[in-house]
Amino acid sequence: MNRSKMTRILAALCAAVLMVGMLAGCAGIEQNSEEAKAQAENRQFMSDVNAIMEELSQRLDSFNDAVSRGDVITMRTQADDAFKVLDNLESLEAPEVLQDVKQGYVDGSKQLKDALNAYIALYTDLAANPSAVSTDAYKERLASIQDTYDQAVEKLKSTDEAATQL
């Protein structure tokens, strides 16, 4: 999980979420007040998701900085901060039409949490007893963590794509 890759992925996710909001806002069709209210709720939800993703990107940058220093304590602190941001995503109220979109973001967030926790566990094990983790075991665990992370990112991307289809 290199920092620039993670930052680019999150930036792309944020851009996609923002694009959905902009597309919804550019619809120039006359609508009755109920439809207008529903669209406003949809835009607000996607705007809130975008803000959360931007904050998450900042938290993950701090996590990456801690990883680059090998600072397990700061990794845990930064991961916990990222988890709080992700919890905000789960607590958002989504309009009916966006319930599946919200669930996609929540599912991707949970996978991301799993990846970060596994990454911290690996570094904690290495810090506690470097000789207890063989090179092969390290590579295997890291590959598994990367797979979980990649699945999380893919879930978030596919959710963004689904949101743009609405």
Short mmCIF file of C-alpha atoms in Angstrom, two decimals:
data_model
loop_
_atom_site.label_atom_id
_atom_site.label_comp_id
_atom_site.label_asym_id
_atom_site.label_seq_id
_atom_site.Cartn_x
_atom_site.Cartn_y
_atom_site.Cartn_z
CA MET A 1 0.00 0.00 0.00
CA ASN A 2 2.14 2.83 -1.13
CA ARG A 3 1.09 6.32 -0.27
CA SER A 4 0.81 7.72 -3.77
CA LYS A 5 -1.30 4.79 -4.97
CA MET A 6 -3.67 5.12 -2.03
CA THR A 7 -3.90 8.88 -2.44
CA ARG A 8 -4.64 8.58 -6.17
CA ILE A 9 -7.32 5.97 -5.58
CA LEU A 10 -9.02 8.03 -2.89
CA ALA A 11 -8.76 11.15 -5.04
CA ALA A 12 -10.43 9.29 -7.90
CA LEU A 13 -13.16 8.08 -5.55
CA CYS A 14 -13.74 11.60 -4.27
CA ALA A 15 -13.87 12.93 -7.83
CA ALA A 16 -16.43 10.31 -8.83
CA VAL A 17 -18.61 11.11 -5.84
CA LEU A 18 -18.36 14.82 -6.59
CA MET A 19 -19.23 14.17 -10.24
CA VAL A 20 -22.41 12.37 -9.19
CA GLY A 21 -23.41 15.38 -7.13
CA MET A 22 -22.65 17.76 -9.97
CA LEU A 23 -24.57 15.68 -12.49
CA ALA A 24 -27.57 15.59 -10.21
CA GLY A 25 -27.34 19.35 -9.78
CA CYS A 26 -27.13 20.03 -13.51
CA ALA A 27 -30.40 18.35 -14.39
CA GLY A 28 -32.37 21.16 -16.01
CA ILE A 29 -35.74 19.44 -16.09
CA GLU A 30 -38.72 21.13 -14.48
CA GLN A 31 -39.83 19.09 -11.52
CA ASN A 32 -42.46 19.25 -8.89
CA SER A 33 -41.46 20.06 -5.34
CA GLU A 34 -41.46 16.42 -4.20
CA GLU A 35 -39.05 15.41 -6.94
CA ALA A 36 -36.92 18.49 -6.28
CA LYS A 37 -36.83 17.63 -2.58
CA ALA A 38 -35.79 14.04 -3.36
CA GLN A 39 -33.01 15.25 -5.65
CA ALA A 40 -31.82 17.70 -3.01
CA GLU A 41 -31.67 14.86 -0.47
CA ASN A 42 -29.73 12.71 -2.94
CA ARG A 43 -27.27 15.52 -3.63
CA GLN A 44 -26.85 16.19 0.08
CA PHE A 45 -26.14 12.53 0.78
CA MET A 46 -23.54 12.33 -2.00
CA SER A 47 -22.01 15.61 -0.83
CA ASP A 48 -21.73 14.19 2.69
CA VAL A 49 -20.12 11.02 1.32
CA ASN A 50 -17.65 13.14 -0.64
CA ALA A 51 -16.70 15.13 2.47
CA ILE A 52 -16.18 11.91 4.42
CA MET A 53 -13.98 10.48 1.66
CA GLU A 54 -11.89 13.63 1.59
CA GLU A 55 -11.39 13.45 5.36
CA LEU A 56 -10.59 9.75 5.07
CA SER A 57 -7.92 10.54 2.49
CA GLN A 58 -6.27 12.95 4.95
CA ARG A 59 -6.40 10.36 7.75
CA LEU A 60 -4.89 7.70 5.50
CA ASP A 61 -2.09 10.07 4.53
CA SER A 62 -1.26 10.36 8.24
CA PHE A 63 -1.44 6.58 8.56
CA ASN A 64 0.98 6.21 5.64
CA ASP A 65 3.37 8.66 7.27
CA ALA A 66 3.35 6.52 10.41
CA VAL A 67 3.97 3.39 8.32
CA SER A 68 6.94 5.01 6.61
CA ARG A 69 8.43 5.70 10.05
CA GLY A 70 7.55 2.23 11.34
CA ASP A 71 5.68 3.88 14.23
CA VAL A 72 3.10 1.28 15.31
CA ILE A 73 1.57 3.46 18.03
CA THR A 74 0.90 6.31 15.63
CA MET A 75 -0.38 3.82 13.04
CA ARG A 76 -2.99 2.66 15.55
CA THR A 77 -3.93 6.24 16.44
CA GLN A 78 -4.26 7.27 12.81
CA ALA A 79 -6.20 4.11 11.95
CA ASP A 80 -8.58 4.78 14.84
CA ASP A 81 -9.08 8.31 13.50
CA ALA A 82 -9.80 6.88 10.04
CA PHE A 83 -12.26 4.41 11.59
CA LYS A 84 -14.16 7.27 13.21
CA VAL A 85 -14.46 8.91 9.81
CA LEU A 86 -15.71 5.64 8.33
CA ASP A 87 -18.21 5.31 11.16
CA ASN A 88 -19.60 8.68 10.07
CA LEU A 89 -20.28 7.13 6.69
CA GLU A 90 -22.24 4.29 8.27
CA SER A 91 -24.30 6.72 10.34
CA LEU A 92 -25.38 8.82 7.34
CA GLU A 93 -29.05 8.64 6.48
CA ALA A 94 -29.39 7.74 2.82
CA PRO A 95 -32.47 8.46 0.74
CA GLU A 96 -34.35 5.31 -0.31
CA VAL A 97 -32.98 5.37 -3.84
CA LEU A 98 -29.39 5.46 -2.48
CA GLN A 99 -29.67 2.71 0.15
CA ASP A 100 -27.72 0.23 -2.02
CA VAL A 101 -25.09 2.87 -2.68
CA LYS A 102 -24.71 3.53 1.02
CA GLN A 103 -24.42 -0.20 1.71
CA GLY A 104 -21.68 -0.46 -0.91
CA TYR A 105 -19.72 2.30 0.80
CA VAL A 106 -20.25 0.69 4.21
CA ASP A 107 -19.12 -2.72 2.92
CA GLY A 108 -16.02 -1.23 1.30
CA SER A 109 -15.28 0.69 4.49
CA LYS A 110 -15.44 -2.46 6.58
CA GLN A 111 -12.98 -4.17 4.25
CA LEU A 112 -10.70 -1.15 4.49
CA LYS A 113 -10.85 -1.34 8.30
CA ASP A 114 -9.94 -5.04 8.12
CA ALA A 115 -6.94 -4.26 5.93
CA LEU A 116 -5.68 -1.48 8.21
CA ASN A 117 -6.11 -3.63 11.32
CA ALA A 118 -4.24 -6.51 9.69
CA TYR A 119 -1.47 -4.14 8.62
CA ILE A 120 -1.11 -2.85 12.18
CA ALA A 121 -1.11 -6.41 13.55
CA LEU A 122 1.70 -7.34 11.17
CA TYR A 123 3.82 -4.35 12.18
CA THR A 124 3.04 -4.96 15.86
CA ASP A 125 4.24 -8.56 15.54
CA LEU A 126 7.40 -7.38 13.81
CA ALA A 127 8.08 -4.74 16.44
CA ALA A 128 7.49 -7.18 19.32
CA ASN A 129 9.68 -9.96 17.97
CA PRO A 130 11.21 -9.50 14.52
CA SER A 131 12.59 -13.02 14.42
CA ALA A 132 9.15 -14.54 15.06
CA VAL A 133 7.94 -13.52 11.59
CA SER A 134 9.81 -15.26 8.81
CA THR A 135 10.34 -13.56 5.48
CA ASP A 136 7.90 -15.96 3.82
CA ALA A 137 5.27 -15.43 6.52
CA TYR A 138 5.72 -11.68 6.22
CA LYS A 139 5.28 -11.80 2.44
CA GLU A 140 2.22 -14.04 2.77
CA ARG A 141 0.56 -11.81 5.36
CA LEU A 142 1.38 -8.68 3.40
CA ALA A 143 -0.10 -10.20 0.22
CA SER A 144 -3.27 -11.09 2.11
CA ILE A 145 -3.51 -7.58 3.52
CA GLN A 146 -2.97 -6.08 0.08
CA ASP A 147 -5.69 -8.35 -1.33
CA THR A 148 -8.16 -7.19 1.34
CA TYR A 149 -7.20 -3.58 0.69
CA ASP A 150 -7.59 -4.01 -3.08
CA GLN A 151 -11.02 -5.58 -2.57
CA ALA A 152 -12.05 -2.62 -0.42
CA VAL A 153 -10.91 -0.12 -3.03
CA GLU A 154 -12.66 -2.10 -5.77
CA LYS A 155 -15.88 -2.15 -3.73
CA LEU A 156 -15.69 1.62 -3.24
CA LYS A 157 -15.00 2.15 -6.96
CA SER A 158 -17.87 -0.07 -8.04
CA THR A 159 -20.14 1.77 -5.61
CA ASP A 160 -19.09 5.07 -7.16
CA GLU A 161 -19.88 3.66 -10.60
CA ALA A 162 -23.28 2.47 -9.39
CA ALA A 163 -23.97 5.92 -7.97
CA THR A 164 -23.19 7.57 -11.30
CA GLN A 165 -25.73 5.29 -13.00
CA LEU A 166 -28.59 6.62 -10.88
#
